[in-house]
Coordinates of C-alpha atoms and ligand atoms in Angstrom, one line a residue:
M1 CA 146.2 139.0 53.3
R2 CA 149.6 137.4 53.8
F3 CA 150.0 133.9 55.1
D4 CA 153.0 131.8 56.1
T5 CA 151.0 128.6 55.6
I6 CA 147.7 127.6 54.1
I7 CA 146.0 124.4 55.0
S8 CA 143.9 123.8 52.0
G9 CA 140.6 122.1 51.5
G10 CA 140.4 120.0 54.7
T11 CA 137.2 119.3 56.7
V12 CA 137.5 121.7 59.5
H13 CA 135.9 120.7 62.8
T14 CA 135.1 122.9 65.7
A15 CA 132.9 122.2 68.7
E16 CA 129.9 123.5 66.9
S17 CA 130.3 122.6 63.2
S18 CA 132.2 120.9 60.4
F19 CA 132.9 122.5 57.0
V20 CA 135.3 122.2 54.1
A21 CA 137.7 125.3 54.1
D22 CA 141.1 126.8 53.7
V23 CA 142.8 127.9 56.9
G24 CA 145.4 130.7 56.6
V25 CA 148.1 130.9 59.3
E26 CA 150.3 133.9 59.8
K27 CA 152.9 134.5 62.6
G28 CA 151.7 131.7 64.8
L29 CA 148.0 132.6 64.7
I30 CA 145.0 131.5 62.6
A31 CA 144.6 134.5 60.3
A32 CA 141.7 133.5 58.1
I33 CA 139.2 130.7 57.4
A34 CA 137.7 130.9 53.9
A35 CA 136.1 128.9 51.1
P36 CA 138.2 126.0 49.8
G37 CA 140.7 127.1 47.2
S38 CA 140.2 130.8 47.9
L39 CA 143.3 131.6 50.0
S40 CA 146.7 132.2 48.4
S41 CA 149.8 134.1 49.4
P42 CA 153.1 134.4 47.6
G43 CA 155.7 132.1 49.2
A44 CA 153.3 130.5 51.6
R45 CA 153.6 126.8 52.2
V46 CA 150.3 125.1 51.0
I47 CA 149.4 121.9 52.8
D48 CA 146.8 119.9 51.0
A49 CA 144.3 118.6 53.5
S50 CA 141.6 117.5 51.1
G51 CA 139.8 114.4 52.3
K52 CA 141.3 114.9 55.8
H53 CA 140.0 116.2 59.1
V54 CA 141.5 119.4 60.5
I55 CA 141.0 119.8 64.2
P56 CA 142.2 122.3 66.9
G57 CA 145.3 120.9 68.6
A58 CA 144.2 118.7 71.5
I59 CA 145.0 119.7 75.1
D60 CA 145.9 116.9 77.5
V61 CA 145.1 118.5 80.9
H62 CA 146.4 115.6 82.9
V63 CA 150.0 114.3 82.5
H64 CA 152.8 113.4 84.9
L65 CA 156.1 113.8 83.1
A66 CA 159.3 112.8 84.8
L67 CA 157.4 112.5 88.1
P68 CA 159.2 111.0 91.1
F69 CA 156.6 108.5 92.2
C70 CA 156.3 105.0 93.7
G71 CA 160.1 104.8 94.3
T72 CA 161.1 105.6 90.7
V73 CA 160.6 108.4 88.2
S74 CA 158.0 108.2 85.4
C75 CA 159.9 107.6 82.2
D76 CA 158.4 110.1 79.8
D77 CA 159.9 113.5 80.4
F78 CA 158.8 116.7 78.7
E79 CA 160.9 115.9 75.6
H80 CA 159.7 112.3 75.1
G81 CA 156.2 113.0 76.4
S82 CA 155.7 115.9 74.0
R83 CA 157.1 113.7 71.1
A84 CA 154.3 111.2 72.0
A85 CA 151.8 114.1 72.3
V86 CA 152.1 115.4 68.8
H87 CA 151.6 111.9 67.4
S88 CA 148.1 112.2 68.9
G89 CA 147.5 115.8 67.7
I90 CA 148.1 117.1 71.2
T91 CA 149.6 120.6 71.2
T92 CA 149.4 121.6 74.9
V93 CA 149.9 119.5 78.0
I94 CA 149.1 120.4 81.6
D95 CA 151.2 118.6 84.2
F96 CA 151.0 118.7 88.0
A97 CA 153.7 120.5 90.0
I98 CA 154.0 118.7 93.3
P99 CA 156.0 120.3 96.1
S100 CA 158.4 118.1 98.0
K101 CA 158.3 118.3 101.8
G102 CA 159.0 121.8 103.0
E103 CA 158.7 123.4 99.5
S104 CA 156.4 126.2 98.7
L105 CA 154.1 126.2 95.6
K106 CA 156.4 128.8 94.0
D107 CA 159.4 126.4 94.6
A108 CA 157.5 123.6 92.9
H109 CA 156.6 125.9 90.0
E110 CA 160.3 126.6 89.5
T111 CA 161.2 122.9 89.7
W112 CA 158.6 122.1 87.0
M113 CA 159.8 125.0 84.9
A114 CA 163.3 123.6 85.0
K115 CA 162.0 120.2 83.9
A116 CA 160.0 121.6 80.9
R117 CA 162.0 124.6 79.6
G118 CA 163.9 123.9 76.4
K119 CA 162.6 120.4 76.2
S120 CA 159.0 120.4 75.1
L121 CA 157.7 120.5 71.5
V122 CA 154.3 121.5 72.8
D123 CA 153.0 124.3 75.0
F124 CA 152.7 123.5 78.6
S125 CA 151.5 124.5 82.1
W126 CA 150.8 122.7 85.4
H127 CA 148.3 122.5 88.1
M128 CA 149.8 123.3 91.5
A129 CA 149.4 120.4 94.0
L130 CA 148.7 121.4 97.6
T131 CA 150.6 119.0 99.9
D132 CA 150.6 121.1 103.0
R133 CA 148.0 123.2 104.7
G134 CA 150.2 126.3 104.4
H135 CA 149.9 126.1 100.6
I136 CA 146.3 127.3 100.7
E137 CA 147.6 130.8 101.6
E138 CA 149.7 130.8 98.4
I139 CA 146.7 130.3 96.1
P140 CA 146.0 134.0 95.3
E141 CA 149.7 134.6 94.3
L142 CA 149.8 131.6 92.0
V143 CA 146.5 132.7 90.4
E144 CA 148.2 136.0 89.6
M145 CA 151.1 134.1 88.1
G146 CA 148.7 132.4 85.6
L147 CA 148.3 129.2 87.5
P148 CA 144.7 129.1 88.5
T149 CA 144.2 125.3 89.1
F150 CA 145.1 123.5 92.2
K151 CA 145.3 119.8 92.9
E152 CA 144.7 117.7 96.0
F153 CA 145.0 113.9 96.5
M154 CA 142.8 112.1 99.0
I155 CA 145.3 109.2 98.9
Y156 CA 149.1 108.7 98.5
E157 CA 149.9 109.2 102.2
S158 CA 153.2 107.4 101.7
E159 CA 154.3 110.0 99.2
G160 CA 153.3 112.8 101.6
W161 CA 150.8 114.1 99.1
N162 CA 147.4 113.4 100.8
S163 CA 144.9 116.0 102.0
D164 CA 142.4 115.3 104.7
D165 CA 138.7 116.5 104.6
A166 CA 139.5 119.7 106.5
M167 CA 142.1 120.7 104.0
L168 CA 139.9 119.9 101.0
Y169 CA 137.1 122.0 102.5
A170 CA 139.4 124.9 103.4
T171 CA 140.8 124.9 99.8
L172 CA 137.3 125.0 98.3
E173 CA 136.5 128.0 100.6
K174 CA 139.7 129.8 99.5
V175 CA 139.0 129.1 95.8
R176 CA 135.4 130.4 96.2
S177 CA 136.6 133.6 98.0
L178 CA 138.7 134.8 95.0
S179 CA 135.7 135.6 92.8
N180 CA 132.6 137.7 93.4
R181 CA 130.7 135.5 91.0
E182 CA 130.3 131.7 91.6
D183 CA 129.7 131.1 87.9
E184 CA 133.0 132.9 87.0
P185 CA 135.6 131.3 89.2
R186 CA 139.1 132.6 89.2
A187 CA 140.5 129.3 90.6
M188 CA 139.5 125.7 90.8
L189 CA 140.3 122.6 92.9
L190 CA 141.1 119.4 91.0
L191 CA 140.7 116.3 93.1
H192 CA 142.0 112.7 93.0
A193 CA 138.9 111.2 94.6
E194 CA 139.6 107.8 96.3
S195 CA 138.5 107.1 99.8
P196 CA 141.8 106.5 101.7
R197 CA 140.5 104.8 104.9
I198 CA 138.3 102.3 103.0
L199 CA 141.2 101.6 100.6
D200 CA 143.6 101.0 103.5
L201 CA 141.1 98.6 105.0
F202 CA 140.8 96.6 101.8
I203 CA 144.5 96.6 101.3
G204 CA 145.1 95.5 104.9
R205 CA 142.8 92.6 104.4
H206 CA 144.5 91.3 101.3
H207 CA 148.2 92.2 101.9
T208 CA 149.1 88.7 103.0
P209 CA 151.8 86.3 101.5
E210 CA 149.1 83.7 100.8
K211 CA 146.7 86.0 99.0
M212 CA 149.5 87.7 97.1
K213 CA 150.8 84.3 95.9
A214 CA 147.3 83.2 94.9
L215 CA 146.0 86.4 93.3
G216 CA 149.1 88.5 92.3
A217 CA 148.2 91.8 90.6
R218 CA 144.5 91.0 90.6
L219 CA 144.6 92.3 94.2
H220 CA 145.1 95.8 92.8
A221 CA 141.6 95.6 91.3
I222 CA 140.1 93.6 94.2
T223 CA 141.1 96.3 96.7
R224 CA 139.7 99.1 94.7
P225 CA 136.0 98.4 94.1
N226 CA 133.8 101.2 92.8
V227 CA 132.8 102.3 96.3
V228 CA 136.3 103.6 96.9
E229 CA 135.9 106.3 94.2
A230 CA 132.1 106.8 94.6
E231 CA 132.2 107.6 98.3
A232 CA 135.1 110.0 97.8
I233 CA 133.3 111.9 94.9
E234 CA 130.1 112.0 97.0
R235 CA 131.9 113.6 99.9
A236 CA 133.8 116.1 97.8
I237 CA 130.6 117.1 96.1
R238 CA 129.1 117.8 99.5
F239 CA 132.0 120.1 100.3
A240 CA 131.7 121.9 96.9
E241 CA 127.9 122.3 97.5
H242 CA 128.4 123.9 100.9
T243 CA 131.4 126.1 100.1
R244 CA 130.4 126.8 96.5
G245 CA 134.0 126.4 95.5
A246 CA 134.7 125.1 91.9
L247 CA 135.6 121.4 91.9
Y248 CA 136.9 119.2 89.1
I249 CA 137.1 115.5 89.5
V250 CA 140.1 114.1 87.7
H251 CA 140.4 110.7 86.1
M252 CA 136.8 109.6 86.9
S253 CA 136.5 105.9 86.3
T254 CA 133.1 104.7 87.6
G255 CA 129.5 104.8 86.5
E256 CA 128.5 105.7 90.1
G257 CA 130.8 108.8 89.9
T258 CA 129.1 109.8 86.6
D259 CA 125.7 109.5 88.2
L260 CA 126.8 111.6 91.2
V261 CA 128.3 114.3 89.1
K262 CA 125.1 114.4 86.9
A263 CA 122.9 114.7 90.0
A264 CA 125.1 117.4 91.6
R265 CA 125.3 119.5 88.4
A266 CA 121.5 119.2 88.1
R267 CA 121.1 120.8 91.5
G268 CA 123.6 123.5 90.7
V269 CA 126.8 122.3 92.4
P270 CA 129.9 123.8 90.7
V271 CA 131.5 120.4 89.8
L272 CA 133.0 119.2 86.6
A273 CA 134.5 115.8 85.7
E274 CA 137.1 114.4 83.3
T275 CA 137.7 110.8 82.4
C276 CA 140.8 109.3 80.7
A277 CA 141.1 107.2 77.6
Q278 CA 142.0 104.1 79.5
Y279 CA 138.6 104.1 81.4
L280 CA 136.8 104.2 78.0
V281 CA 138.3 101.0 76.6
L282 CA 140.0 98.8 79.2
D283 CA 138.3 96.8 81.9
D284 CA 139.7 94.9 84.9
S285 CA 140.0 91.7 82.9
V286 CA 143.5 93.0 82.1
F287 CA 144.6 91.8 85.5
E288 CA 144.0 88.2 84.4
R289 CA 146.9 88.6 82.0
S290 CA 150.3 87.2 83.0
D291 CA 151.6 90.8 82.7
G292 CA 148.5 92.3 84.4
H293 CA 150.6 94.3 86.8
L294 CA 151.6 96.6 84.0
Y295 CA 148.0 97.9 84.0
A296 CA 148.0 99.1 87.6
C297 CA 146.9 102.7 87.8
C298 CA 144.9 104.8 90.2
P299 CA 142.0 104.6 90.0
Q300 CA 142.2 101.2 88.4
V301 CA 140.3 100.4 85.2
K302 CA 136.8 99.2 86.0
K303 CA 134.0 97.0 84.3
A304 CA 132.2 97.0 81.0
G305 CA 129.2 98.8 82.7
D306 CA 131.4 101.7 83.8
I307 CA 132.8 102.0 80.3
D308 CA 129.3 102.3 78.9
R309 CA 128.2 104.8 81.5
L310 CA 131.3 107.0 81.0
W311 CA 130.7 107.1 77.2
R312 CA 127.1 108.1 77.9
G313 CA 128.3 110.8 80.3
L314 CA 130.6 112.1 77.6
G315 CA 127.8 112.2 75.1
D316 CA 125.3 113.8 77.5
G317 CA 127.7 116.4 79.0
E318 CA 128.2 115.3 82.6
V319 CA 131.8 114.3 81.7
C320 CA 133.3 117.2 79.9
V321 CA 137.0 116.4 79.2
V322 CA 139.0 113.4 78.1
S323 CA 142.7 113.4 79.3
T324 CA 145.3 110.6 79.6
D325 CA 146.8 110.8 83.1
T326 CA 150.0 109.8 81.4
C327 CA 152.4 108.5 84.0
S328 CA 154.6 106.1 82.1
F329 CA 156.7 103.3 83.5
T330 CA 158.8 100.8 81.5
R331 CA 158.5 97.1 82.0
E332 CA 161.6 97.2 84.1
Q333 CA 160.2 99.8 86.4
K334 CA 156.9 97.9 86.7
A335 CA 158.9 94.8 87.6
M336 CA 159.8 96.5 90.9
W337 CA 156.5 95.1 92.2
N338 CA 158.1 91.7 92.6
G339 CA 154.8 90.0 93.5
D340 CA 153.6 92.7 96.0
F341 CA 150.6 94.5 94.5
T342 CA 151.2 97.5 96.8
K343 CA 154.6 98.2 95.2
I344 CA 153.6 98.4 91.5
P345 CA 154.6 101.8 90.1
M346 CA 151.1 103.1 89.3
G347 CA 150.3 104.7 86.0
L348 CA 150.0 104.2 82.2
P349 CA 151.5 105.7 79.1
G350 CA 148.8 107.4 77.0
L351 CA 149.9 110.6 75.2
D352 CA 150.5 108.8 71.8
T353 CA 147.0 107.4 71.8
M354 CA 144.5 109.8 73.3
V355 CA 142.8 111.3 70.2
P356 CA 143.0 107.9 68.3
I357 CA 141.1 106.2 71.2
V358 CA 138.4 108.8 71.3
Y359 CA 138.2 108.8 67.4
T360 CA 138.2 105.0 67.0
F361 CA 135.9 104.1 69.9
G362 CA 133.9 107.3 70.0
V363 CA 133.5 108.7 66.5
Q364 CA 134.0 105.6 64.4
A365 CA 131.9 103.5 66.7
G366 CA 129.0 106.0 66.4
R367 CA 129.0 107.0 70.0
I368 CA 129.9 110.7 69.5
T369 CA 130.3 113.1 66.6
M370 CA 133.5 114.7 65.4
N371 CA 132.3 118.0 67.0
R372 CA 131.9 116.3 70.4
L373 CA 135.4 114.9 70.0
V374 CA 136.7 118.4 69.5
Q375 CA 134.7 119.6 72.5
L376 CA 136.1 116.9 74.7
C377 CA 139.7 116.9 73.6
C378 CA 140.2 120.5 72.6
T379 CA 137.6 123.2 73.3
N380 CA 136.4 122.1 76.8
P381 CA 139.9 121.5 78.1
A382 CA 141.0 124.9 76.9
R383 CA 137.9 126.7 78.5
V384 CA 137.9 124.8 81.7
M385 CA 141.6 125.3 82.3
G386 CA 141.6 129.0 81.5
L387 CA 143.1 128.9 77.9
G388 CA 139.8 129.5 76.1
D389 CA 140.7 132.9 74.8
R390 CA 143.7 131.6 72.7
K391 CA 143.5 127.8 72.3
G392 CA 141.0 125.0 71.7
T393 CA 139.2 126.1 68.6
I394 CA 139.9 127.1 64.9
A395 CA 139.0 130.7 64.6
P396 CA 140.8 133.9 63.5
G397 CA 143.1 135.2 66.3
F398 CA 143.5 131.9 68.0
D399 CA 146.9 130.1 68.2
A400 CA 147.5 128.1 65.1
D401 CA 147.6 124.8 67.1
L402 CA 146.2 122.3 64.6
A403 CA 146.2 118.6 63.8
I404 CA 145.4 116.9 60.5
I405 CA 144.0 113.4 60.6
D406 CA 143.7 111.1 57.7
P407 CA 140.5 109.1 58.2
A408 CA 141.9 106.3 55.9
A409 CA 145.1 105.8 58.0
S410 CA 145.3 103.3 60.8
L411 CA 148.0 101.9 63.1
T412 CA 148.1 98.6 64.9
V413 CA 149.6 99.6 68.2
D414 CA 153.0 98.3 68.9
P415 CA 155.3 100.2 71.4
K416 CA 157.9 100.4 68.6
S417 CA 155.4 102.5 66.6
L418 CA 154.8 104.9 69.5
Y419 CA 157.1 107.7 70.9
S420 CA 156.6 107.1 74.6
K421 CA 159.7 105.8 76.3
A422 CA 157.5 103.0 77.8
D423 CA 158.4 99.8 76.1
W424 CA 154.8 98.6 76.2
S425 CA 151.3 100.1 75.6
P426 CA 148.0 99.3 77.3
Y427 CA 146.5 99.3 73.8
Q428 CA 149.1 96.9 72.2
G429 CA 147.5 95.0 69.3
M430 CA 144.5 97.3 68.9
T431 CA 144.0 98.8 65.5
L432 CA 143.4 102.5 66.0
H433 CA 142.5 105.3 63.6
G434 CA 142.8 109.0 64.2
F435 CA 146.6 109.5 64.7
S436 CA 147.8 112.9 63.5
S437 CA 149.6 113.1 60.1
L438 CA 150.6 116.7 60.7
T439 CA 150.7 118.6 64.0
M440 CA 151.3 122.4 64.2
V441 CA 152.0 124.3 67.4
R442 CA 151.6 128.1 67.1
G443 CA 152.1 127.9 63.3
T444 CA 155.2 125.7 63.3
V445 CA 154.9 122.2 62.0
V446 CA 156.4 120.0 64.7
Y447 CA 155.4 116.6 63.4
E448 CA 154.7 115.4 59.9
N449 CA 154.1 112.0 58.4
G450 CA 155.8 110.0 61.2
K451 CA 158.7 112.5 61.7
H452 CA 159.3 115.1 64.3
V453 CA 160.4 118.2 62.6
G454 CA 160.2 120.7 65.4
T455 CA 162.9 121.6 67.8
P456 CA 162.4 120.5 71.4
G457 CA 162.1 123.9 73.2
H458 CA 159.5 125.2 70.7
G459 CA 156.9 124.6 73.4
Q460 CA 156.3 127.6 75.7
F461 CA 154.8 128.0 79.2
V462 CA 151.3 129.3 78.8
S463 CA 149.8 131.6 81.4
R464 CA 146.2 130.7 82.2
S465 CA 143.3 132.7 83.4
G466 CA 140.3 131.6 85.6
P467 CA 138.4 128.5 84.5
G468 CA 135.8 129.4 82.0
R469 CA 132.1 128.6 82.0
L470 CA 130.9 125.5 80.0
N471 CA 127.8 125.4 77.9
Ligands
LIG501 O1 148.1 105.7 88.5 C1 148.2 106.9 88.3 N1 147.1 107.6 88.0 N2 149.3 107.6 88.5 C2 149.6 109.0 88.5 C3 149.2 109.6 89.8 C4 147.7 110.0 89.8 O2 147.0 109.6 90.7 O3 147.2 110.6 88.9
LIG502 ZN1 145.4 110.8 90.6
LIG503 ZN1 147.3 111.9 87.6

C-alpha cells in the first residue's frame, strides 16, 4: 500500500480500545492501521509517535465565532478560533448560525458560510438557530442541505433570539415528524435551557444601584441559582417525552440537570446532554475575584457539588459530550459592564484548552479513561451530530483527523501561550497536560510543535446526516 504519511508507533486510542500501532494516511483518509514498525512507503513522511497518545481529532460541537452578541462581537473568528482549536487537537468545530430579524435560516447559513469560508484551519458546520416561528417550516430543507441540528434559546429576549414553550413544543413535533423511527432521528433540537421568567424575577430583584455597588459581578451568580437551569430542563424533557422529538441539552451546568437527564433517559425519553469544560473545573468562587466579571457566562459556573455530579455523569453516560461554548471576549470588551452585571458580554474562551482540561482533570485525575475521553470529545460528538460515518474515530476509510499528545508535556496557562484573541483565560495559572503536539486535518498537518503550518482555508464545510444512535 502507498501512504503520504505514517504515524509510527504511537498509542492509538479509540472509544473502545488502546493499542500501539502505525497509522497510514493516504489522500486525506486513514488507509491502514498495523503493527508498530510494519508500515512503510517510499517518500512517505514518517512521524515518530512512540511514547505518545494518538487520538481522533476532537470535535467541538458548540462554538460561537465572531458572534454579534451583548452589544459587541465575540473576538475569536474562524481564523483565530481554529488556530486555538488545533492547539487542543480539535479538527472540526460546529458553530450556531443565528438569523437576524427577518432573515430566513438559509440567509443565516449564507452569512455563516461567508464568515468561515477561506478562514478556517479546521472543518466546520453549524446548528441552525430558530428565532422566528416561521423557521420551523424551513427545517426539512435545511436537513436536506446537510444541516440536521437546530437550536433554540429559552432566554436572550433582548437579542430577539428567545423561543416560548409553544415554539419549542412545535419544533420537537416537527423534528419527530421527519423520521419513521424515533430511534433514528433525522433532525434534533438543541436547547439553551434556562427559565426566562424566573431569571427575570431574580434579576429584577437585584438590579438596583445599592446592590450593584455592594455585590458587583457576584450578582451574575446570585441571580442564576440552579433552579433556573433545572426547571427549564425538566420542562423541555416533558415536551420531548410527549412529542418524542430528539432533544439535546447544551452546556448543562448543574447536578440537578444531570439527575433529570438520567431519569428521563431511563424511562426512554429521547434526550441527550452535553457539558462544557468550564463546568468541570470552575466554581462560582471566581466571582469573588476582583476581575470576577470576566467569568460571566450563561449558564454561570456552579458549585463543587455540581462539578462532581457532572464528572460522574460523564463517567456513567448520562452526559455524552464535552464542548467549550467558546464565545470569547477581550478584557476591554468585558469592561463594557461598567459595574452593571446585566451588561457583561457573556461567554468564555475555551478552544485552546478543551482536551487538556478533560485530559488533566479527567484522565490524569483517574476519573475517566483515555477511551472515555475519546468518546466524549471525538466519537460521541461525531455520532450525535451526524458525522459518525467519516469522523470521530481512527479506522480505515475515516478522515485522517488526528492529534498527537505527549503525556510528558505540560503548559502553565497564560494567555500569551494560547492562540485565542482573548487576552485572558479562565484557566490562567493552571498547569495542564494534554495539548496537541501535532494536529492533522484530513491528512494535512496544520499544527506542529507550537507552530501553525496549515493554510487558513484548509477547513471545509462538512455536510452532516441525521443524529446517530449512542451506545
Ligand atoms: O455565555 C455564553 N454561553 N455565551 C454564548 C451564548 C450561549 O448561550 O451559548
Ligand atoms: Zn447558550
Ligand atoms: Zn453557546
